[in-house]
PDB file of C-alpha atoms in Angstrom:
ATOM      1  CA  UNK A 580      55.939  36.993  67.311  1.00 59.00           C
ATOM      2  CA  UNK A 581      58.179  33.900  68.137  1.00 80.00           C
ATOM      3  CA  UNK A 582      59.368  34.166  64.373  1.00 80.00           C
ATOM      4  CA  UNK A 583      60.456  38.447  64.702  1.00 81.00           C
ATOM      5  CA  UNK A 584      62.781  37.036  67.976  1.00 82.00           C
ATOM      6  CA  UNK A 585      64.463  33.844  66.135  1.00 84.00           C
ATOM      7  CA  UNK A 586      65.154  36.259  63.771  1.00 84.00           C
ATOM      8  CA  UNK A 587      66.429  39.368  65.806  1.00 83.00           C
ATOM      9  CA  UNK A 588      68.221  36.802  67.300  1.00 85.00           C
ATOM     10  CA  UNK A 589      69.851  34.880  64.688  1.00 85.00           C
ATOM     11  CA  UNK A 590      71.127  38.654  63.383  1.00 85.00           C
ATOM     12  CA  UNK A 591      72.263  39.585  66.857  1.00 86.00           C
ATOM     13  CA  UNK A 592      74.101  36.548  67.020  1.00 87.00           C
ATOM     14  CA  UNK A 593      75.547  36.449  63.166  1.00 87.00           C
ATOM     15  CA  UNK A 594      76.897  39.717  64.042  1.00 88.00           C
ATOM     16  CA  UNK A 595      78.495  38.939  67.178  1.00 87.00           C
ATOM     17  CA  UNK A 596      80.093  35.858  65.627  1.00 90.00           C
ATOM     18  CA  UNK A 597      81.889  37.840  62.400  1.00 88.00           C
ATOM     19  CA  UNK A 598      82.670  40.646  64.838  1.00 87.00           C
ATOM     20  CA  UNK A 599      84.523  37.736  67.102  1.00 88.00           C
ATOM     21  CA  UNK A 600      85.772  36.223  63.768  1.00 90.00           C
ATOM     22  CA  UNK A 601      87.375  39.450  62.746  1.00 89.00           C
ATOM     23  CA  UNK A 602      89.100  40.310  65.928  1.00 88.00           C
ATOM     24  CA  UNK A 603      90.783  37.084  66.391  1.00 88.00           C
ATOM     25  CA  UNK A 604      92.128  37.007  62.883  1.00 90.00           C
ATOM     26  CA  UNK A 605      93.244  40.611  63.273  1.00 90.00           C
ATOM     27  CA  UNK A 606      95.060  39.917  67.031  1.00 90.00           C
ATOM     28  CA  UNK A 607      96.262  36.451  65.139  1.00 89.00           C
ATOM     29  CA  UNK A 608      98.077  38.450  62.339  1.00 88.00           C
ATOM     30  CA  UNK A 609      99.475  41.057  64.568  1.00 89.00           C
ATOM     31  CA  UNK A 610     100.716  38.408  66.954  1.00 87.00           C
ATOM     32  CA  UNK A 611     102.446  36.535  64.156  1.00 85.00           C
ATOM     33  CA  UNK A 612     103.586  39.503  62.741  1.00 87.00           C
ATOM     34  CA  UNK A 613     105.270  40.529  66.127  1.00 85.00           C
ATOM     35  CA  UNK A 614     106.772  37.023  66.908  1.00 81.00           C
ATOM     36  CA  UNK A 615     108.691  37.811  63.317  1.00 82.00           C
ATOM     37  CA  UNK A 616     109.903  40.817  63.738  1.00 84.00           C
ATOM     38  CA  UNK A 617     111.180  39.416  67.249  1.00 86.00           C
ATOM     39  CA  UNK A 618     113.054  36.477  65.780  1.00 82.00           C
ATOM     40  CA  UNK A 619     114.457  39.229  63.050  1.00 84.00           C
ATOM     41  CA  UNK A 620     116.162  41.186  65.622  1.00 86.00           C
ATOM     42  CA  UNK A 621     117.394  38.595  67.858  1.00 86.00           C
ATOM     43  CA  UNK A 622     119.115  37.368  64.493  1.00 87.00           C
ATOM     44  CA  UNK A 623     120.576  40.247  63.879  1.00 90.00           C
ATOM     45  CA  UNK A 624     121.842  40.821  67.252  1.00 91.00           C
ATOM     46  CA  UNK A 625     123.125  37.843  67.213  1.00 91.00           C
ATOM     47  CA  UNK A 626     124.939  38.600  63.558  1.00 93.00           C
ATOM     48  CA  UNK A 627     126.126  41.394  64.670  1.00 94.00           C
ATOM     49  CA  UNK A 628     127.696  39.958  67.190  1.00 94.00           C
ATOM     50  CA  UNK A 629     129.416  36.916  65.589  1.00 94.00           C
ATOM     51  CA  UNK A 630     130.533  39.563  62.908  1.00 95.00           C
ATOM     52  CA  UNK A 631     132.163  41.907  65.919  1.00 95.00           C
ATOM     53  CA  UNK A 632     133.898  39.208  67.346  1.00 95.00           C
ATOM     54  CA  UNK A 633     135.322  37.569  64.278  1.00 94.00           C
ATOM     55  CA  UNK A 634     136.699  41.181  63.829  1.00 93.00           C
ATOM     56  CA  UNK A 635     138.317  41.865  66.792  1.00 93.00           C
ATOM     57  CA  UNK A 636     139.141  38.148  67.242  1.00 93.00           C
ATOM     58  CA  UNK A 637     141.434  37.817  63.377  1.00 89.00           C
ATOM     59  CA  UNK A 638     142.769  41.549  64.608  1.00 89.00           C
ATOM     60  CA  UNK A 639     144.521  40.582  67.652  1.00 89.00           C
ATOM     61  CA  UNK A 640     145.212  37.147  65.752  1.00 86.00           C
ATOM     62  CA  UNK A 641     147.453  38.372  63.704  1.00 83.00           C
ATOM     63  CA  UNK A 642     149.049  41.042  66.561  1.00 86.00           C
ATOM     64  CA  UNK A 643     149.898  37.813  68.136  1.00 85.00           C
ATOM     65  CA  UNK A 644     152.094  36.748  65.317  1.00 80.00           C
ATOM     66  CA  UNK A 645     154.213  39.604  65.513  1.00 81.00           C
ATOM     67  CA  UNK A 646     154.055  40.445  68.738  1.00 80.00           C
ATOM     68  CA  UNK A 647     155.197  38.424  71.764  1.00 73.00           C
ATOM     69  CA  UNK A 648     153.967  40.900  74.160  1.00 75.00           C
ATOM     70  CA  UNK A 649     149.808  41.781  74.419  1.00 69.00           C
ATOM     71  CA  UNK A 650     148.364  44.345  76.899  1.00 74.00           C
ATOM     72  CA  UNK A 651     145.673  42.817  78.746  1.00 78.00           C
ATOM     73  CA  UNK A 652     143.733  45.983  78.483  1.00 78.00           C
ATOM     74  CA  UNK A 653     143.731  44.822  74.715  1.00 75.00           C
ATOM     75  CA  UNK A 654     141.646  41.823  74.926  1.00 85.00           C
ATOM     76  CA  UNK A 655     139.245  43.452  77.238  1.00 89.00           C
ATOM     77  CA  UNK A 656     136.663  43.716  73.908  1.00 90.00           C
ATOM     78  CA  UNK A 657     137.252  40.189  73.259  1.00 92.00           C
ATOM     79  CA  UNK A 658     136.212  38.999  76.574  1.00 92.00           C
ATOM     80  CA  UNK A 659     133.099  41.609  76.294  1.00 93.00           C
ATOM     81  CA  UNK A 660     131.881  40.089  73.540  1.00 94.00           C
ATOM     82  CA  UNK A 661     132.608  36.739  74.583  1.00 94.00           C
ATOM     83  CA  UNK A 662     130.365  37.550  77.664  1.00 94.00           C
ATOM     84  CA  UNK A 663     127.699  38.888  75.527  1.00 94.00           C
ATOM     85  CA  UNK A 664     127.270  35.549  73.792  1.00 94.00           C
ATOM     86  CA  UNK A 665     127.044  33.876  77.147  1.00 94.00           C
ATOM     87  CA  UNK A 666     123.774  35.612  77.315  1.00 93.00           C
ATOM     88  CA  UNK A 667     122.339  35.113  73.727  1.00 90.00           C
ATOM     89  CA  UNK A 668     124.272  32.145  72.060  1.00 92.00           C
ATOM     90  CA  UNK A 669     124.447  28.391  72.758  1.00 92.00           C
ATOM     91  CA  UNK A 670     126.889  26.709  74.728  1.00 93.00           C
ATOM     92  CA  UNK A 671     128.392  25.251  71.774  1.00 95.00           C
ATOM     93  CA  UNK A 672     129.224  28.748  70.474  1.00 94.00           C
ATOM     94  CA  UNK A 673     130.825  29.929  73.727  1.00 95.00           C
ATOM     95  CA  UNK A 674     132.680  27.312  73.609  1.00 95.00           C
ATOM     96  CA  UNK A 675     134.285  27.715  70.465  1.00 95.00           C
ATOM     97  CA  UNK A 676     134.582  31.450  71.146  1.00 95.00           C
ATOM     98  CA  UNK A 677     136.910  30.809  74.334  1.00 95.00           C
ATOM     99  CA  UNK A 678     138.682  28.449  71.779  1.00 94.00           C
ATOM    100  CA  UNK A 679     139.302  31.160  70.200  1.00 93.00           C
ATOM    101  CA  UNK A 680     140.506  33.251  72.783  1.00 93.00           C
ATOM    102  CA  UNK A 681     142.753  30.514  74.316  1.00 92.00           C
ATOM    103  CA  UNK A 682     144.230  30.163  70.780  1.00 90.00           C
ATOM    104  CA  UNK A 683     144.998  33.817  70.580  1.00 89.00           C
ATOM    105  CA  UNK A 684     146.441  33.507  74.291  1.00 88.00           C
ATOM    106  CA  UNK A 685     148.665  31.035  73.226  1.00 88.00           C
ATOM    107  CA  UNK A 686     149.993  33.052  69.617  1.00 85.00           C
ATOM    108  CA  UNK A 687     151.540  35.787  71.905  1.00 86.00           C
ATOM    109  CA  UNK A 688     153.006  33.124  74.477  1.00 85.00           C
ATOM    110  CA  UNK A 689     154.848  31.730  71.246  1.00 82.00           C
ATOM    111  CA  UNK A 690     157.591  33.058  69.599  1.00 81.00           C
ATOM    112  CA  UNK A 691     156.925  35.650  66.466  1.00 79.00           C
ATOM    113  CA  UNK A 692     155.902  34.018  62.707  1.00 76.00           C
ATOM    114  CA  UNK A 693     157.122  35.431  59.594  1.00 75.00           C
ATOM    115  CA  UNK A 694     154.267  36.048  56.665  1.00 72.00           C
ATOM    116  CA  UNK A 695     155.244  32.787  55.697  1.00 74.00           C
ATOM    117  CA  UNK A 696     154.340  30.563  59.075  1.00 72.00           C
ATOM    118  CA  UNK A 697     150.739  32.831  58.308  1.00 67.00           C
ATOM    119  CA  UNK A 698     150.362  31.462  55.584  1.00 71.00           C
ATOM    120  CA  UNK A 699     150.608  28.310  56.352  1.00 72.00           C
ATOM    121  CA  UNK A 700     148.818  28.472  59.697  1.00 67.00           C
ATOM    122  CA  UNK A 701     145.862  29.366  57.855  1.00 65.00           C
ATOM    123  CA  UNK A 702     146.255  26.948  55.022  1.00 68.00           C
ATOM    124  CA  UNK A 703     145.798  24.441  57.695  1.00 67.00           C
ATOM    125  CA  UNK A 704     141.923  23.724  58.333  1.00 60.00           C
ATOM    126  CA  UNK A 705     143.227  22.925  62.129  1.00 56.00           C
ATOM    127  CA  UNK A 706     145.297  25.515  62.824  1.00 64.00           C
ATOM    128  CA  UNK A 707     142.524  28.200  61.966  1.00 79.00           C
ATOM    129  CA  UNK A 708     140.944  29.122  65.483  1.00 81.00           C
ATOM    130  CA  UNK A 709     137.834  30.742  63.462  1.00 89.00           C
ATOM    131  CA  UNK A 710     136.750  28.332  61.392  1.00 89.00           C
ATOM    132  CA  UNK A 711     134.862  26.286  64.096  1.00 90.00           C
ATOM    133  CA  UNK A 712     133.647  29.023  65.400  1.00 93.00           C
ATOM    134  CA  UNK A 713     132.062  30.493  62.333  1.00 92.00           C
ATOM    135  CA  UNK A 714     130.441  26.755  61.652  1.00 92.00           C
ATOM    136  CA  UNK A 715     129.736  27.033  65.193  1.00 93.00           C
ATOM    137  CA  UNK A 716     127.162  30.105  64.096  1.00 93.00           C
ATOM    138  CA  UNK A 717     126.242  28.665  61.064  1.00 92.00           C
ATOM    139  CA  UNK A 718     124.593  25.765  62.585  1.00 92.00           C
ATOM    140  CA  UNK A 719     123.252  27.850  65.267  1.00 92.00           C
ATOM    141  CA  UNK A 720     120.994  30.487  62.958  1.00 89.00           C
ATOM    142  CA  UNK A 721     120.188  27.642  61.256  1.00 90.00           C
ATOM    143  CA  UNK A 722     118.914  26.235  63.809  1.00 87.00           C
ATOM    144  CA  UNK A 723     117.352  28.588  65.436  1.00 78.00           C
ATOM    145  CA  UNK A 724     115.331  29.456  61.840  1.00 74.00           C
ATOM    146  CA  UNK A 725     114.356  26.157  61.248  1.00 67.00           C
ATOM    147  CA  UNK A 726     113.054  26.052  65.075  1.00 61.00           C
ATOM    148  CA  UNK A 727     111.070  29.248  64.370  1.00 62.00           C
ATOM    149  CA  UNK A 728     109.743  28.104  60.712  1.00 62.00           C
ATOM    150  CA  UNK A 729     108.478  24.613  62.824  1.00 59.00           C
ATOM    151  CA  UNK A 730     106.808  26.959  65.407  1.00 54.00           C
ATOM    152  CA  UNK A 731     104.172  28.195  63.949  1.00 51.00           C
TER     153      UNK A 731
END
């Protein structure tokens, strides 16, 4: 009769075990499954947001060089979306973003450029107010991937 129990037992407990076994590996997939699609969309918020900004940013870039004068009411998106990547972006791109800003401050303070003085603004690696912050984002997502590959 001590035999018939080992053995209900050892069934009882076989099936317990692969029940256990089959849960955790289904609650370990969806969790890692999850934790993807997470880091997905906070990329692609972030994208989208680097991609706004370098949009509005080269837009009232270029007003600046032939205009002198800039409603403040203009730059109100800039500042928006320089406020939403206080919130979601490293310091280091902030930074760079009210670089940019400053920069674009500074075209309208200054007198008005011909196509010419464009050209060569941009020709020059230093003079271009969005290349550092593009790298800026660059190193950032790839960062920020390489953090989330290491993770798990």
């Amino acid at each position: 009769m001590d035999a018939v129990y080992v053995s209900a037992f050892a069934a009882l407990a076989g099936s317990a075990i692969g029940g256990l076994t089959s849960l955790a590996a289904s609650w370990l997939t969806q969790h890692v499954q999850f934790s993807a699609q997470e880091r997905a969309g906070k990329r692609s918020r972030r994208e989208d947001l680097y991609k706004n900004f370098i949009e509005e940013a080269s837009r009232w870039y270029a007003d600046a060089f032939a205009h002198d004068k800039a409603e403040v009411s203009n730059l109100v998106n800039l500042y928006a979306l320089v406020s939403r990547m206080r919130i979601l972006s490293s310091p280091e791109v902030v930074e760079n973003a009210d670089k940019v800003v400053r920069v674009i401050i500074e075209t309208y303070l200054a007198p008005n450029r011909t196509f010419r003085d464009v050209r060569e603004v941009l020709d020059n690696e230093a003079m271009n107010p969005l290349r550092d912050f593009s790298n800026a984002c660059r190193e950032e997502l790839r960062s920020t991937d390489l953090l989330s590959r290491s993770s798990f």
